Coordinates of C-alpha atoms in Angstrom, one line a residue:
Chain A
X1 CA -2.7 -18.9 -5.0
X2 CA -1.5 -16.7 -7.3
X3 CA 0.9 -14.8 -9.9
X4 CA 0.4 -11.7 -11.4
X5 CA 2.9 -9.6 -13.1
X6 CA 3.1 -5.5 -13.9
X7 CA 6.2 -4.3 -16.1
X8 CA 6.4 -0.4 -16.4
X9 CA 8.6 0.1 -19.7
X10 CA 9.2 3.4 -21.5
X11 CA 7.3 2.4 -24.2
X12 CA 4.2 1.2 -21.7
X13 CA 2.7 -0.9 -19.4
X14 CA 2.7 -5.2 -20.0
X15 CA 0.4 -6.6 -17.4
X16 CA 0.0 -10.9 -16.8
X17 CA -2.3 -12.3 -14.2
X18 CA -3.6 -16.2 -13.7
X19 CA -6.6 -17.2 -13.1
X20 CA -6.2 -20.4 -10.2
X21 CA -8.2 -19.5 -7.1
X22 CA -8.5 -22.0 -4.4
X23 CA -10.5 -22.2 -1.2
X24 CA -8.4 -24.6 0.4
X25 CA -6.6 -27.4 -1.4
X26 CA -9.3 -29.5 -2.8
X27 CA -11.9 -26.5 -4.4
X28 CA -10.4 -25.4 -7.3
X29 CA -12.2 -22.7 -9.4
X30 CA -11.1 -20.6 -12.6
X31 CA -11.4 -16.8 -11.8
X32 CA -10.4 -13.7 -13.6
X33 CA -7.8 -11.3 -11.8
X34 CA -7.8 -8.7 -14.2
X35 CA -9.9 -5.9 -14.6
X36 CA -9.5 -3.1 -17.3
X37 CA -11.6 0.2 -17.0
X38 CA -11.1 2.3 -19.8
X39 CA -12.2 5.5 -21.5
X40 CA -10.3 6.0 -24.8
X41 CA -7.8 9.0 -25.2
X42 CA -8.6 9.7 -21.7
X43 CA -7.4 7.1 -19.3
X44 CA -6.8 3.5 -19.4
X45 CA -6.8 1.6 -16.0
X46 CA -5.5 -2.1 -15.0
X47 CA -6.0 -3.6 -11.5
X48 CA -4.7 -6.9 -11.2
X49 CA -5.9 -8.6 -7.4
X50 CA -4.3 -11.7 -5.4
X51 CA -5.5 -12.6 -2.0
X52 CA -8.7 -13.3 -0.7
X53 CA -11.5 -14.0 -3.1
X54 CA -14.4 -12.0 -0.7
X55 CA -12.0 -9.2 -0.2
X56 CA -11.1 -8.7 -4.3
X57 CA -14.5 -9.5 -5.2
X58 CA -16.1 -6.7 -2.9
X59 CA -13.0 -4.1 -3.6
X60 CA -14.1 -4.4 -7.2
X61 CA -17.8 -4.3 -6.9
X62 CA -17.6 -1.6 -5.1
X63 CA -15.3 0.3 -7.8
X64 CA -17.5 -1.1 -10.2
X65 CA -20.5 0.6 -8.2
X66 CA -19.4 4.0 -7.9
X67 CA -18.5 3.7 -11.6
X68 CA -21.9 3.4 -12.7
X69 CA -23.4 5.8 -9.7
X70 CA -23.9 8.9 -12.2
X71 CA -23.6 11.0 -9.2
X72 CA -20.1 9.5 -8.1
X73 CA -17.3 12.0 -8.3
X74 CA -13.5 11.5 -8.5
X75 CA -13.0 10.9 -4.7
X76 CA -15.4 7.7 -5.5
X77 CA -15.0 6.8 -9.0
X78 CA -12.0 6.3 -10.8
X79 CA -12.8 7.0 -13.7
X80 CA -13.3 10.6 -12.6
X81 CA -10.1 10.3 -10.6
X82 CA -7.5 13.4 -12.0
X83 CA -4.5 11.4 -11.4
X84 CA -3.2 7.9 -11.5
X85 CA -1.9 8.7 -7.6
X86 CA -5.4 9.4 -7.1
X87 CA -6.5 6.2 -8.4
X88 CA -4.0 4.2 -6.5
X89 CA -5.4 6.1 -3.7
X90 CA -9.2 5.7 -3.9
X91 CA -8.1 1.9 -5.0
X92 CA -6.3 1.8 -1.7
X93 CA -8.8 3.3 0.8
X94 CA -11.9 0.8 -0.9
X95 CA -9.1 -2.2 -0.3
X96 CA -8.4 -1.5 3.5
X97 CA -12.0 -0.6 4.0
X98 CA -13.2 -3.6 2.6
X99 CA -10.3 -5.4 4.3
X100 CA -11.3 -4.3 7.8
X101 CA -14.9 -5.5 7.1
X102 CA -14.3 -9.2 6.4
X103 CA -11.4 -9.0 9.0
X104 CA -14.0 -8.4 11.4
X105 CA -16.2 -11.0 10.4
X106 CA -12.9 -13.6 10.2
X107 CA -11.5 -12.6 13.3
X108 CA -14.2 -14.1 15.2
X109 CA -13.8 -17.6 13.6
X110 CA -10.2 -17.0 14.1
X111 CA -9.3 -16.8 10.7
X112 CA -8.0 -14.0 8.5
X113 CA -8.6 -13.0 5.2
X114 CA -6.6 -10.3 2.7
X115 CA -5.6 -9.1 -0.7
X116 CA -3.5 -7.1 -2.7
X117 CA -3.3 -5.5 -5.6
X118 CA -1.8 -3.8 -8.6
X119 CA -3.1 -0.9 -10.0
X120 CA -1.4 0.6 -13.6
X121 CA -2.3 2.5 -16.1
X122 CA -2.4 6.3 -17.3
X123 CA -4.5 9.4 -18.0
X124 CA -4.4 12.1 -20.1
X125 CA -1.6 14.7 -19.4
X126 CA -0.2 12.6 -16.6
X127 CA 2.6 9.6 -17.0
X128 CA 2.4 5.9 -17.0
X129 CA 2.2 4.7 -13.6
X130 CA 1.7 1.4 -11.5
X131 CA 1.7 0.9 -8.1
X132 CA 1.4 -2.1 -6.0
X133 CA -1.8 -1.7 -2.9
X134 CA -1.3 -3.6 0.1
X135 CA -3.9 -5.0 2.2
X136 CA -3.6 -1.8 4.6
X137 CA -4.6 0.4 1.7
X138 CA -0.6 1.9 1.5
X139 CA 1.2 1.8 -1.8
X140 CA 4.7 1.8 -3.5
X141 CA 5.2 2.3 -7.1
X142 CA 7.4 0.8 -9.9
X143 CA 10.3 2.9 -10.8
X144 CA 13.4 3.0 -13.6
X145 CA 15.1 1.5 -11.0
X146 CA 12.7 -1.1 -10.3
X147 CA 10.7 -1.8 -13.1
X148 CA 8.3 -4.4 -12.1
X149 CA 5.9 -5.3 -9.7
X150 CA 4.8 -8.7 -8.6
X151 CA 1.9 -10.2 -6.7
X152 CA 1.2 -14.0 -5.2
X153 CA 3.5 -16.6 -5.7
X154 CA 6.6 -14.1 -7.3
X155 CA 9.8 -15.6 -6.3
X156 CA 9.9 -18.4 -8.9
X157 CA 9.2 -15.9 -11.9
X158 CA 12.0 -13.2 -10.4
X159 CA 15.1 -14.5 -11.6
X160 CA 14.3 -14.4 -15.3
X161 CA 12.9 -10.8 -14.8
X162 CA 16.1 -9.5 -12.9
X163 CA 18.0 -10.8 -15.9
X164 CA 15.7 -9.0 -18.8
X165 CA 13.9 -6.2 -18.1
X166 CA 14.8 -2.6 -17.8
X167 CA 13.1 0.5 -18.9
X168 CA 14.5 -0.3 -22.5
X169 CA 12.4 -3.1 -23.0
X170 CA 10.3 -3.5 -26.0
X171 CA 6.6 -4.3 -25.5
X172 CA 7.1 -7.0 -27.6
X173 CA 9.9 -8.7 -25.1
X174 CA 8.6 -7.8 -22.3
X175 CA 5.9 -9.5 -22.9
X176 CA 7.7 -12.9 -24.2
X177 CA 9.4 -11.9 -20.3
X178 CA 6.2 -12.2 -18.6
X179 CA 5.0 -15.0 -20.2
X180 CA 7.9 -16.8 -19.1
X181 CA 8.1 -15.9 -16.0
X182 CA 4.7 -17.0 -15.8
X183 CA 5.7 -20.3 -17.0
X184 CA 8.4 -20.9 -14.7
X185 CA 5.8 -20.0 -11.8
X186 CA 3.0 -22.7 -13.5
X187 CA 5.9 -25.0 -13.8
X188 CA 6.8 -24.7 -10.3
X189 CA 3.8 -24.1 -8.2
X190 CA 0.8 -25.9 -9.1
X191 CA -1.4 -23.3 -7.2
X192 CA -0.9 -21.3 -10.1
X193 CA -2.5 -22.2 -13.4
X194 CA -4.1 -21.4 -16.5
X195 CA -5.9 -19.7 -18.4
X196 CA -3.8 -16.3 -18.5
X197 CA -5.1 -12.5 -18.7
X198 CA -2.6 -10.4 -20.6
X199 CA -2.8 -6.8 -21.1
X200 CA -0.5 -4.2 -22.9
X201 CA -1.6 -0.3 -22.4
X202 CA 1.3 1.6 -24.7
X203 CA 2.4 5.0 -23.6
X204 CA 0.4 7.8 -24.3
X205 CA -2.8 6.1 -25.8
X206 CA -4.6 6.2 -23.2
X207 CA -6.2 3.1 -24.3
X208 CA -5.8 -0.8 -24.2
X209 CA -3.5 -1.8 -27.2
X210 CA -4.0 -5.8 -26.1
X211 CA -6.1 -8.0 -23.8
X212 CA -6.0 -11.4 -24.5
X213 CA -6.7 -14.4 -22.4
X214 CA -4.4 -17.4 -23.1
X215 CA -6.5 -20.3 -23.3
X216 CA -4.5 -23.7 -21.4
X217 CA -4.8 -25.1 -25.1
X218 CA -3.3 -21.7 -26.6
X219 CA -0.6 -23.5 -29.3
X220 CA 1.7 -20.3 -29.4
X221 CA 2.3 -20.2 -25.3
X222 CA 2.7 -24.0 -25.2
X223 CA 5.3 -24.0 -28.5
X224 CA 7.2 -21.0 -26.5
X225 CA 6.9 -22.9 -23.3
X226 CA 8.9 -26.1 -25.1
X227 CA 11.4 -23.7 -26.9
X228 CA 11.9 -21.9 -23.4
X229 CA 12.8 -25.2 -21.7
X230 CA 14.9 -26.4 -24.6
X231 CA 16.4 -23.1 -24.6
X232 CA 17.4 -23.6 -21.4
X233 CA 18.6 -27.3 -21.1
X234 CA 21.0 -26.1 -24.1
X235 CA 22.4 -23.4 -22.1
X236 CA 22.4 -25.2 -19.3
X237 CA 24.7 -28.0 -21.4
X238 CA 27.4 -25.1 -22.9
X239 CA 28.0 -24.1 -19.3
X240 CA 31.5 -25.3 -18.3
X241 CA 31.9 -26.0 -14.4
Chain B
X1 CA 17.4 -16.4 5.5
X2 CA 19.3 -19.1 3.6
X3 CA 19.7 -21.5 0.8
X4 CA 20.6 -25.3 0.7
X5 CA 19.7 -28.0 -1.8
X6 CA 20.4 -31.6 -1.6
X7 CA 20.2 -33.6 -4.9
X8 CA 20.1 -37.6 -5.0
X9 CA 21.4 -39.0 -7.6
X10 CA 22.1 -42.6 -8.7
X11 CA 25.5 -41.7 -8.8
X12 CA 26.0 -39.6 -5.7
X13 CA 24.7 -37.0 -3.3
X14 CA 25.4 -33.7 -4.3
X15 CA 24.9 -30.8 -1.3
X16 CA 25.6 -26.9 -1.6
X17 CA 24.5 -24.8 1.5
X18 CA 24.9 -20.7 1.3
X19 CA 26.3 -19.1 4.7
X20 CA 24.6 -15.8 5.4
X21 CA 22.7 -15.7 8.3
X22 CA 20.9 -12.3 10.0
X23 CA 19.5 -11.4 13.2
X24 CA 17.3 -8.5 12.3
X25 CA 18.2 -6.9 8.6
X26 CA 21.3 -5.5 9.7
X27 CA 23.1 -7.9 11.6
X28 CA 24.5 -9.9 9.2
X29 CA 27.1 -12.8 9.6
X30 CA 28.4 -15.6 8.0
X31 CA 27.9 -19.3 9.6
X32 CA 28.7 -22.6 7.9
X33 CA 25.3 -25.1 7.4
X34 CA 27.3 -27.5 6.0
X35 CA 28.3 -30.5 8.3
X36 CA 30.0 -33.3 7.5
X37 CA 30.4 -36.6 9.6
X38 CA 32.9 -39.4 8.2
X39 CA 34.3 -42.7 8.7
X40 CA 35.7 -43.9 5.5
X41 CA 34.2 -47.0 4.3
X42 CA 32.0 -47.0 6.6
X43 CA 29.9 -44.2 6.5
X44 CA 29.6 -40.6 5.1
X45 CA 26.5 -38.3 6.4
X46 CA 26.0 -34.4 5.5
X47 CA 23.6 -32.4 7.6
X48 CA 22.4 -29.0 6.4
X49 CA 20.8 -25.9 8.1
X50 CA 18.5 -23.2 7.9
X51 CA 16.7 -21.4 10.6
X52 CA 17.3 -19.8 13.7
X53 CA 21.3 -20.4 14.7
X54 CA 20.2 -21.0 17.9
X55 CA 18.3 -24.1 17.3
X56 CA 20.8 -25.3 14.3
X57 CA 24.0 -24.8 16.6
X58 CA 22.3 -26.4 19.6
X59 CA 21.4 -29.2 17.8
X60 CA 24.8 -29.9 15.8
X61 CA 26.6 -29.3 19.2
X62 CA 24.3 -31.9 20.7
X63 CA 24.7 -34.6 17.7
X64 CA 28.6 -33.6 18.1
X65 CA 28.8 -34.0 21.7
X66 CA 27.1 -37.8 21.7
X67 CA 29.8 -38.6 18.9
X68 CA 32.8 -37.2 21.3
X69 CA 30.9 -40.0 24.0
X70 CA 32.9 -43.0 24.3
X71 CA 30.0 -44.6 25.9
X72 CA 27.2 -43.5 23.4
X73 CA 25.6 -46.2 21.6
X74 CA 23.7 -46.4 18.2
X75 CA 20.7 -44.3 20.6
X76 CA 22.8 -40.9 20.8
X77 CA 25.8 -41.1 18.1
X78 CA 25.0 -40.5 14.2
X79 CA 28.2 -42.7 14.2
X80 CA 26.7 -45.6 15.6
X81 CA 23.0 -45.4 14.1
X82 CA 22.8 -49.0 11.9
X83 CA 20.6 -47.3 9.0
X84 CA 20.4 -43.4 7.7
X85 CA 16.9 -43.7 8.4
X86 CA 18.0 -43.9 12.3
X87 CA 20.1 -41.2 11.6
X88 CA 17.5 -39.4 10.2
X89 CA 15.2 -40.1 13.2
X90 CA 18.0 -39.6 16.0
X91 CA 18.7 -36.0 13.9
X92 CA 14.9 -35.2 14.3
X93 CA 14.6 -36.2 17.6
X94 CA 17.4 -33.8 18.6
X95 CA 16.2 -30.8 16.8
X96 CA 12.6 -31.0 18.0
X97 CA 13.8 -31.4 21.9
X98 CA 16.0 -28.3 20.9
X99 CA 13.5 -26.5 19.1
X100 CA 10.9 -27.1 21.8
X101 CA 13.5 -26.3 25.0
X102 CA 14.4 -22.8 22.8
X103 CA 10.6 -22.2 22.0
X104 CA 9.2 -22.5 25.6
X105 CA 12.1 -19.3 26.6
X106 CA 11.0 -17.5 23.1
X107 CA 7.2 -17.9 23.9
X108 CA 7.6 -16.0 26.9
X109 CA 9.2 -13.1 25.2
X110 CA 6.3 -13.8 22.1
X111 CA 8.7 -14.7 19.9
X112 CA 9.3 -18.3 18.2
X113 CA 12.3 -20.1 17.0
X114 CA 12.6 -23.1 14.9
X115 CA 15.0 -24.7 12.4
X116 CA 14.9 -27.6 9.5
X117 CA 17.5 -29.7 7.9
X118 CA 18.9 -31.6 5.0
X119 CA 20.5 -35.1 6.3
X120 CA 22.2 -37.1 3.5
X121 CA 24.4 -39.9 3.2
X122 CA 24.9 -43.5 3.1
X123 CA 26.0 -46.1 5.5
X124 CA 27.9 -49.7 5.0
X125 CA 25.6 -51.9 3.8
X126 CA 22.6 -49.6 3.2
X127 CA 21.2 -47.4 0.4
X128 CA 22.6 -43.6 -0.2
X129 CA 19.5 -41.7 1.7
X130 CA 18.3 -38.3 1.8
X131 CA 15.9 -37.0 4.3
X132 CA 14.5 -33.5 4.6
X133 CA 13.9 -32.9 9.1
X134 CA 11.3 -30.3 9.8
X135 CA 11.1 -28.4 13.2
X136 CA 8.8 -30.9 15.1
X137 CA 11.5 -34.1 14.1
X138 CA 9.1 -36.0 11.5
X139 CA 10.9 -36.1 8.1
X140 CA 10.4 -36.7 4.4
X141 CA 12.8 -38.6 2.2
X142 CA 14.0 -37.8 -1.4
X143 CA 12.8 -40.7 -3.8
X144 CA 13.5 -40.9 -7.7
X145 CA 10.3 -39.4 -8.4
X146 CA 11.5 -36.1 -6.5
X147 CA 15.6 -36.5 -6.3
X148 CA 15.7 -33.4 -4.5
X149 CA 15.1 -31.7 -1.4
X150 CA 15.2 -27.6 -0.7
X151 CA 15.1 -25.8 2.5
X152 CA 15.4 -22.0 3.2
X153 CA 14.4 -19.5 0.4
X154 CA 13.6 -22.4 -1.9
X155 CA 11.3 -20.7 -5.0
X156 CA 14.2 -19.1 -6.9
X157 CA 16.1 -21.4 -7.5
X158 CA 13.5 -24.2 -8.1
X159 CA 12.7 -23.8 -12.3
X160 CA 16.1 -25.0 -13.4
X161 CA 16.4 -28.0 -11.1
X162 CA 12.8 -28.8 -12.0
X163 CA 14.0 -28.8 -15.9
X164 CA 16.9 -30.9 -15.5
X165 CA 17.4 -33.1 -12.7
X166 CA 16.7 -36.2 -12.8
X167 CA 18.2 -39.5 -11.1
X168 CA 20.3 -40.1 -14.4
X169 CA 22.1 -36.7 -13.7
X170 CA 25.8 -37.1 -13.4
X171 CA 27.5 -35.7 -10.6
X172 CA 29.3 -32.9 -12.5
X173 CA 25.8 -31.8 -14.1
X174 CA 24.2 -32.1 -10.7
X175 CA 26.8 -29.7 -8.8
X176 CA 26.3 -27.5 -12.1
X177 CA 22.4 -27.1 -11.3
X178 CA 22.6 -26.6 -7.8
X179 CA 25.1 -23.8 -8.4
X180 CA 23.2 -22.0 -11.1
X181 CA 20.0 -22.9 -8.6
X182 CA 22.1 -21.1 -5.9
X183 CA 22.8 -18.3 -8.4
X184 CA 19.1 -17.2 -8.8
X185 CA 18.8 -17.3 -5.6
X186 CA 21.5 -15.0 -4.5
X187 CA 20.7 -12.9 -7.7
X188 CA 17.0 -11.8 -6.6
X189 CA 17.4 -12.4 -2.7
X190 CA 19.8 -10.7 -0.1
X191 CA 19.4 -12.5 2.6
X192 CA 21.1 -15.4 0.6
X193 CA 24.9 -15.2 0.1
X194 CA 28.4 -16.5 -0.3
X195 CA 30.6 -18.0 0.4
X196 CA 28.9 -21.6 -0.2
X197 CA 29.8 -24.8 0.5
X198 CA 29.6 -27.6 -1.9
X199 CA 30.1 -30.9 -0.8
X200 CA 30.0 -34.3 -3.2
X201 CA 29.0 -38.2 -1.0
X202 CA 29.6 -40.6 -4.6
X203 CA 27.6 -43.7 -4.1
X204 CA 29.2 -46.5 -2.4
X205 CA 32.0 -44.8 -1.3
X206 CA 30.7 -44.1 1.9
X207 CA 32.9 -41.4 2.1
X208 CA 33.3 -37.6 1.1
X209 CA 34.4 -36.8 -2.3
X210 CA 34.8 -33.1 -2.9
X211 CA 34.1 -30.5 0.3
X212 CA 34.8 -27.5 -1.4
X213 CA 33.5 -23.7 0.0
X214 CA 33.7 -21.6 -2.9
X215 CA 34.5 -17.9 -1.8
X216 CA 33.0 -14.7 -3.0
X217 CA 35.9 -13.9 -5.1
X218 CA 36.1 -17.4 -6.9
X219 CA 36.4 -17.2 -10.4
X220 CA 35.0 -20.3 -11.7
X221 CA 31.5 -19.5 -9.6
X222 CA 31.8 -15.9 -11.0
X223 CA 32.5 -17.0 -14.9
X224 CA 29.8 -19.5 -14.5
X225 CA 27.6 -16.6 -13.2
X226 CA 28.6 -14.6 -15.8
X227 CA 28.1 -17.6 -18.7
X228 CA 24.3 -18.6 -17.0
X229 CA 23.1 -15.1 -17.3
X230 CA 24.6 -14.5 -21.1
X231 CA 23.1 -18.2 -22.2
X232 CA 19.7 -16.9 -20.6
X233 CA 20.0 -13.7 -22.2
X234 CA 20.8 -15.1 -25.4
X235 CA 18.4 -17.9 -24.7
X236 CA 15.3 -15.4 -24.0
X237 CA 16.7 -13.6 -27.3
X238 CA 16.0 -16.8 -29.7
X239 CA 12.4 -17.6 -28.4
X240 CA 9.5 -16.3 -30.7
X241 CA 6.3 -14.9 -29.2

């Protein structure tokens, strides 16, 4: 499985993926779900993927592919794309397509296969954005009303985002709010795992500020995992019944 | 959808069951899944729900009816089983005759129904027990290594009882934790709501100590609510990134 994350603050964008991808229970690899594509002062992208390996793997190729095609226009490469909408659009339509394929080719061993995604980021002239893909290629998009997005395994990370984060939110908490969120998930669901991706595009840079992977020996996300459960157990004692 | 947890505790069983149940999104009601069967001294067993109310009604109507019997014998009554664990297997062998009569008139119509419970308790003589009884009548059973069992929308409230349960927990920290577990829940999920019902089996009472439903407009739940989210606030404050 997986957890992936996408907050959409005023100040910008905090993005937090895992890396656990598992073909059934026993194989057990390390695979990155974040992807950056990114052209300074212009635009700066983020797709984050859960679901099926062969159907995120193939979506992103064949981004990747029209990318580097020097012929490749916006309504194939999205980093000719006008808007973010368009972006979540081309994203979308290369999702489903791909989708369909391998569908076709699971369908006959009666088995299915599918993905999702989040797409986020911003290009010059437009505003912040980020929208979650479904498998069908269809979007929605993170609002002030709902600020976040979630992908994989996102019910144990929730509650801790429903408490903190509003448009308001610094960069700076939100990500401390991702990464715990995260942590709750990794605590919970051993599906999920290390190492993390995380990603912070600030508003109106067009650029990525930070992309750091969290390494499962990193000493500042393990010391904030221990204060974070401490933390709690001590509020969790103060709380008269 | 719903929420129930069952902790077990060296001390005591601790229970709390939401009530909202839906047929479609907009046909909401509220139904207890709290059940409670007592002799004094003898023996106390709880039985929760979650599923499709025609399965989980059938089934307690069924266990009820064999306890109304006069001539039912330890094979039918939960009153008469020697062990928990018969109760456990005369409980599962109910709902998956239930769940299979109710499944063959769905199939027909291509649709499915099915239902799992929490059974709990402790008979004269025996150890205080907690089994969890999926739809086809096989069951798990709580041991010290996992004290507690979950069954409807589980993942939200999961973190804190993974941080501080354990069999030590008293029984007023215990019914703290599953409240503030049922608090997440109903926080980032609808189709979970109140009132709940709490109920308290001590050990080697064989009998029920508190059976409590707490109603939307209690104000203990609601200043506990309020107290949870400002220690988590405050909490997520303190930590360092």
């Amino acid at each position: 499985m997986t957890y992936c994350v996408g907050l959409l603050l005023d100040a910008g964008i905090v993005l937090l993926s895992d890396t656990r991808t598992n073909a059934g229970l026993d194989n057990i690899s390390t695979y990155r779900k974040m992807f950056l594509f990114e052209e300074p002062g212009d635009r700066a992208i983020a797709i984050m993927t859960a679901g099926s390996l062969s159907v995120t793997q193939t979506t992103l190729a064949r981004l990747q592919d029209a990318i580097d095609d020097p012929d490749a226009g916006p309504e194939k490469s999205i980093m000719h794309c006008q808007t973010m909408l368009d972006v979540a659009q081309l994203v979308g339509d290369t999702l489903a397509r791909t989708t369909q394929e391998i569908s076709q080719k699971m369908t006959a061993m009666s088995q299915t296969a599918s993905a999702s995604l989040i797409v986020a980021g911003q290009r010059k002239g437009g505003e912040m954005r980020m929208f979650l893909v479904y498998k069908e290629g269809n979007f929605i998009e993170a609002t002030a009303d709902t600020p976040f997005l979630q992908i994989g395994e996102h019910k144990y990370g929730k509650p801790i985002l429903d408490r903190v984060i509003e448009p308001g939110t610094s960069l700076v908490e939100a990500q401390k709010a991702a990464l715990l969120s995260m942590d709750s998930t990794l605590r919970s669901n051993l599906s999920v795992g290390m190492p993390l991706d995380l990603t912070v595009i600030e508003r109106d840079r067009m650029a990525v500020s930070v992309s750091r992977r969290i390494e499962p020996d990193d000493e500042t996300f393990h010391k904030m995992s221990l204060a974070w459960s401490e933390a709690l157990r001590d509020a969790f004692g103060k709380i008269e019944i």
